[in-house]
Amino acid sequence: MNADPSNKEWKFSEILADHEIRARWEKVRRYFFLRESTYDMANRCNIRCEGCYYYKGDKQSARENNDPTAWHDLMRAEKARGITYVVLAGAEPSLVPELCEACFQEMPLGTIATNGLKFIPASINYKIHISVWGNDATSFDIRNAKNMLRRQIENYKGDPRAVFVYTFTRNNIDQAREVSGILAEQGCRLTFNMFSAPEGYEGPLRHSAASLDYTRRTMIELLKAYPGEVFFSHYNAVAHTHRSSLHELYSCSYPRMNPSTDIGLGRSFRQYRTDLSWNREVACCVPDTDCVDCRHYASGSAVVTARLFRHATDPDTFKAWLDYVDTYLAVWVMGYEKGDNLCNQLVAPPGHEVF
Ligand code: SF4
Ligand code: SF4
């Protein structure tokens, strides 16, 4: 679907003739070398959250390999096969800082996904994504952790690595205003995620059509209220709150949903368990998440950004995609600074309606 009402058939060179578009294109395409894989660092966590996808499926029973030398060796082997970017994740990587340090010494670009309750040493210069699931009353209720936001801010206020990731569930949409206000006041940067149900989960956090719509309006309201602190765009809001999942909108390219081993993520992506084993058939950035409900920010960061050509149909659609990529890089890459969004209206994903 072409967002240009004239239905003109645009050539890519015509789209790039716009100075603003070309400048942003040149800025983001310098990062097209990034090739990610993800790594479970520990099978332990210091809290237990409702709806955690780590404790679904059999990855939770992999033993931990706590030998830093083995992680050094793994990272060298990963580099040799073309991986340039690592995501260190769950259960809770902050419990094994020496393993995170081993990864960082070999692979300089990456992100650690953490609940933020234990500080990760500053020498590990990865992006740090701190998960926030609502205000402190809600966190106590569904994560069983007291004063969570206050403790997270104490650990990471002023830390250039830190991005707070507010996960919208069906029940915490209103609280995003309160939490965003607190974070912005403290100078903390944040972005938004969507609760994406683990396979078999039918609990109260799963989104409905009404909660998707309300979340979209709230995201855009907060994006306007805190433009300096909120890393997001109108198109991020569309992609992640659409009635259709990311897979339906963009065709997920992770191996679990993509049998092709020829190109891109389907070829290079691996999801390592804590014992350093991996299994192509279940590999994606959020394993054991239900693909029908997948709106996860990590998934979109790979799946939407990979769809360059689908968005090169007209200037507005391409601007929307550039905003998405600019947001993704600001959230995931140390030193990348987000620009002003180019497209401040709702643009439909190619081939779909806007809702
Ligand atoms: S903090 Fe993360 S890994 Fe730990 S239980 Fe919660 S969602 Fe799972
Ligand atoms: S859960 Fe999401 S990222 Fe994983 S395979 Fe399914 S659609 Fe892709």
XYZ file of C-alpha atoms in Angstrom, residues 46-347:
302
model
C 16.713 -12.736 41.533
C 12.962 -12.244 41.027
C 10.182 -14.244 39.374
C 7.766 -12.395 37.087
C 4.377 -13.524 35.847
C 4.524 -14.270 32.114
C 8.333 -14.594 31.899
C 9.152 -16.428 28.673
C 12.540 -17.620 29.993
C 10.837 -20.050 32.336
C 8.823 -21.628 29.507
C 10.127 -24.464 27.358
C 13.255 -26.480 28.064
C 15.964 -23.767 27.844
C 15.547 -23.105 31.593
C 16.923 -26.568 32.375
C 20.227 -26.076 30.494
C 23.111 -26.107 32.960
C 25.170 -22.921 33.352
C 28.636 -22.780 31.873
C 30.373 -20.406 34.282
C 33.845 -20.670 32.808
C 34.865 -17.238 31.405
C 37.387 -18.933 29.119
C 34.573 -20.854 27.429
C 32.725 -17.557 26.805
C 35.884 -15.931 25.433
C 36.238 -18.877 23.062
C 32.578 -18.732 22.066
C 32.766 -15.014 21.274
C 35.878 -15.495 19.147
C 34.116 -18.246 17.235
C 31.052 -16.033 16.825
C 33.167 -13.225 15.394
C 34.763 -15.667 12.998
C 31.372 -16.623 11.572
C 30.378 -12.977 11.071
C 28.518 -12.022 14.261
C 29.151 -8.357 15.153
C 26.574 -7.733 17.859
C 25.468 -9.677 20.952
C 22.392 -9.570 23.151
C 23.062 -11.027 26.603
C 19.853 -12.043 28.221
C 18.007 -14.351 30.509
C 17.335 -15.252 32.895
C 19.358 -12.518 34.703
C 22.807 -11.594 33.269
C 23.717 -9.243 36.127
C 24.219 -12.356 38.291
C 27.214 -13.394 36.156
C 29.154 -10.141 35.519
C 32.425 -11.995 34.867
C 30.809 -13.787 31.906
C 29.382 -10.524 30.547
C 32.856 -9.005 30.888
C 34.355 -11.922 28.927
C 31.853 -11.280 26.113
C 32.553 -7.547 26.084
C 36.308 -8.067 25.871
C 35.818 -10.013 22.648
C 32.756 -8.344 21.127
C 32.530 -4.575 21.644
C 28.922 -4.044 20.505
C 25.945 -5.385 22.353
C 23.136 -5.056 24.847
C 22.371 -6.641 28.203
C 18.730 -7.196 29.130
C 18.346 -6.936 32.897
C 15.785 -6.261 35.586
C 18.140 -3.535 36.859
C 18.197 -4.621 40.504
C 21.903 -5.464 40.504
C 24.310 -2.940 38.965
C 26.381 -4.172 36.030
C 29.988 -2.891 36.243
C 30.662 0.210 34.148
C 33.607 -1.532 32.485
C 31.070 -3.548 30.466
C 30.213 -0.833 27.961
C 27.157 -2.425 26.391
C 23.730 -0.867 26.263
C 21.802 -1.864 29.378
C 18.066 -2.430 28.915
C 16.203 -2.237 32.206
C 12.789 -3.837 32.228
C 9.905 -1.905 33.776
C 6.456 -3.481 33.940
C 4.419 -0.741 35.618
C 4.577 1.356 38.760
C 6.015 -0.017 41.984
C 2.679 -1.391 43.206
C 2.276 -3.367 39.984
C 5.882 -4.556 40.036
C 5.363 -5.833 43.568
C 2.211 -7.570 42.432
C 3.488 -9.328 39.278
C 7.284 -9.360 39.819
C 7.319 -9.721 43.600
C 9.943 -6.975 43.967
C 9.634 -3.971 46.280
C 10.461 -0.358 45.247
C 11.611 -1.634 41.900
C 11.661 1.627 39.923
C 13.419 3.505 42.702
C 16.117 0.819 42.924
C 16.530 0.703 39.148
C 16.918 4.502 38.973
C 19.415 4.488 41.850
C 21.512 1.979 39.933
C 21.347 3.562 36.482
C 20.515 7.271 36.716
C 22.995 9.211 34.552
C 24.464 6.024 33.084
C 24.908 6.527 29.308
C 24.403 2.786 28.780
C 20.938 2.703 30.294
C 17.625 2.590 28.469
C 14.546 1.818 30.546
C 12.125 -0.407 28.657
C 8.496 0.040 29.704
C 6.530 -3.066 28.798
C 2.854 -2.348 28.198
C 0.597 -5.134 29.405
C -3.192 -5.095 29.248
C -3.299 -3.823 32.826
C -0.626 -1.153 33.195
C -1.343 1.293 30.375
C -2.372 4.198 32.626
C 0.718 3.730 34.794
C 3.003 4.498 31.843
C 2.297 8.225 32.368
C 3.389 8.133 36.002
C 6.470 6.000 35.279
C 7.536 8.011 32.215
C 7.176 11.242 34.208
C 9.390 9.894 37.003
C 12.034 8.620 34.584
C 12.052 11.809 32.487
C 12.349 13.954 35.594
C 15.450 11.951 36.568
C 16.903 12.385 33.057
C 16.557 8.666 32.283
C 15.917 7.565 28.695
C 13.177 5.097 27.926
C 11.530 3.152 25.148
C 8.450 0.969 24.906
C 7.862 -2.737 24.636
C 4.683 -4.790 24.332
C 3.916 -7.780 26.483
C 3.941 -10.708 24.061
C 2.450 -13.840 25.537
C 4.601 -16.923 26.004
C 3.175 -20.001 24.288
C 0.145 -21.299 26.174
C -0.247 -18.137 28.284
C -3.847 -16.900 28.545
C -3.414 -14.800 31.694
C -4.445 -11.207 32.400
C -1.392 -9.525 30.848
C -2.219 -10.633 27.306
C -3.396 -7.733 25.107
C -6.887 -7.282 23.677
C -7.969 -5.139 20.702
C -9.044 -2.396 23.121
C -5.768 -2.464 25.043
C -3.767 -2.317 21.798
C -5.639 0.825 20.734
C -5.269 2.444 24.144
C -1.576 1.571 24.273
C -1.025 3.196 20.875
C -2.660 6.437 21.988
C -0.661 6.434 25.221
C 2.645 5.778 23.463
C 2.083 8.711 21.111
C 1.008 10.969 23.968
C 4.219 10.145 25.864
C 6.370 10.508 22.778
C 5.038 14.049 22.405
C 5.306 14.819 26.136
C 8.944 13.687 26.503
C 10.604 13.952 23.081
C 14.099 14.146 24.564
C 13.757 11.122 26.825
C 11.427 8.773 24.944
C 13.097 6.834 22.134
C 10.150 5.934 19.918
C 8.237 7.093 16.829
C 4.727 7.086 15.402
C 5.675 4.151 13.216
C 7.025 2.185 16.194
C 3.615 2.678 17.798
C 1.805 1.468 14.656
C 4.017 -1.588 14.192
C 3.801 -2.739 17.807
C 0.126 -2.058 18.572
C -1.357 -3.273 15.309
C -4.116 -5.874 15.573
C -1.840 -8.138 13.546
C 1.364 -9.475 15.056
C 4.821 -8.524 13.804
C 5.039 -11.838 11.970
C 1.761 -11.223 10.140
C 2.810 -7.689 9.212
C 6.427 -8.230 8.222
C 7.145 -11.997 8.048
C 9.514 -12.797 10.883
C 12.987 -13.587 9.639
C 14.298 -15.439 12.715
C 15.155 -19.111 12.080
C 12.189 -20.351 14.129
C 9.759 -18.873 11.588
C 12.042 -18.751 8.589
C 13.307 -22.047 7.153
C 15.669 -20.273 4.703
C 19.343 -20.599 5.534
C 20.436 -18.496 2.559
C 20.408 -14.923 3.750
C 20.170 -12.558 6.733
C 18.967 -13.660 10.150
C 17.809 -17.056 8.909
C 21.428 -17.813 8.044
C 23.420 -16.213 10.853
C 21.233 -15.935 13.957
C 21.719 -18.312 16.868
C 20.181 -18.306 20.307
C 22.629 -19.878 22.753
C 21.522 -21.430 25.989
C 23.465 -21.231 29.244
C 25.339 -24.438 28.386
C 26.442 -22.858 25.054
C 24.251 -25.201 22.998
C 21.845 -23.873 20.361
C 18.981 -25.267 18.332
C 18.041 -23.680 15.015
C 14.446 -24.898 15.149
C 13.568 -22.813 18.194
C 15.924 -19.870 17.580
C 14.595 -16.337 17.853
C 15.273 -13.349 20.097
C 12.298 -14.185 22.357
C 12.112 -17.992 22.334
C 8.902 -19.631 23.580
C 6.926 -16.481 22.820
C 3.688 -17.148 20.939
C 4.328 -15.890 17.372
C 0.631 -15.038 16.963
C 0.980 -12.539 19.815
C 4.549 -11.374 19.139
C 4.882 -7.593 19.335
C 8.121 -7.614 21.285
C 10.499 -4.667 20.831
C 13.496 -6.964 20.316
C 11.707 -8.858 17.607
C 10.592 -5.678 15.818
C 14.104 -4.292 15.965
C 15.223 -7.096 13.669
C 12.077 -7.838 11.705
C 10.937 -4.302 10.801
C 14.420 -2.973 10.113
C 15.055 -5.872 7.718
C 12.128 -4.772 5.506
C 13.847 -1.847 3.801
C 12.542 -2.463 0.292
C 8.920 -2.943 1.343
C 9.043 0.573 2.809
C 10.767 2.247 -0.145
C 7.428 2.907 -1.856
C 6.933 6.619 -1.195
C 8.517 9.342 0.954
C 6.196 9.086 3.966
C 6.445 5.306 4.263
C 10.209 5.472 3.913
C 10.459 8.268 6.501
C 8.408 6.121 8.886
C 10.825 3.222 8.384
C 13.843 5.499 8.852
C 12.363 6.679 12.159
C 12.008 3.070 13.203
C 15.622 2.259 12.332
C 16.899 5.466 13.961
C 15.008 4.504 17.137
C 16.326 0.956 17.026
C 19.940 2.151 16.741
C 19.557 4.702 19.551
C 18.121 2.014 21.820
C 20.610 -0.734 20.980
C 23.947 0.828 19.980
C 26.290 2.702 22.330
C 27.151 6.159 21.037
C 24.359 6.370 18.462
C 22.300 9.536 18.971
C 18.642 9.593 17.987
C 17.564 12.293 15.551
C 14.200 14.059 15.439
C 11.528 11.850 13.941
C 10.826 12.593 10.268
C 7.262 11.284 10.155
C 4.815 12.404 12.843
C 1.687 10.761 11.531
C 0.318 7.221 11.448
C 1.573 5.370 8.381
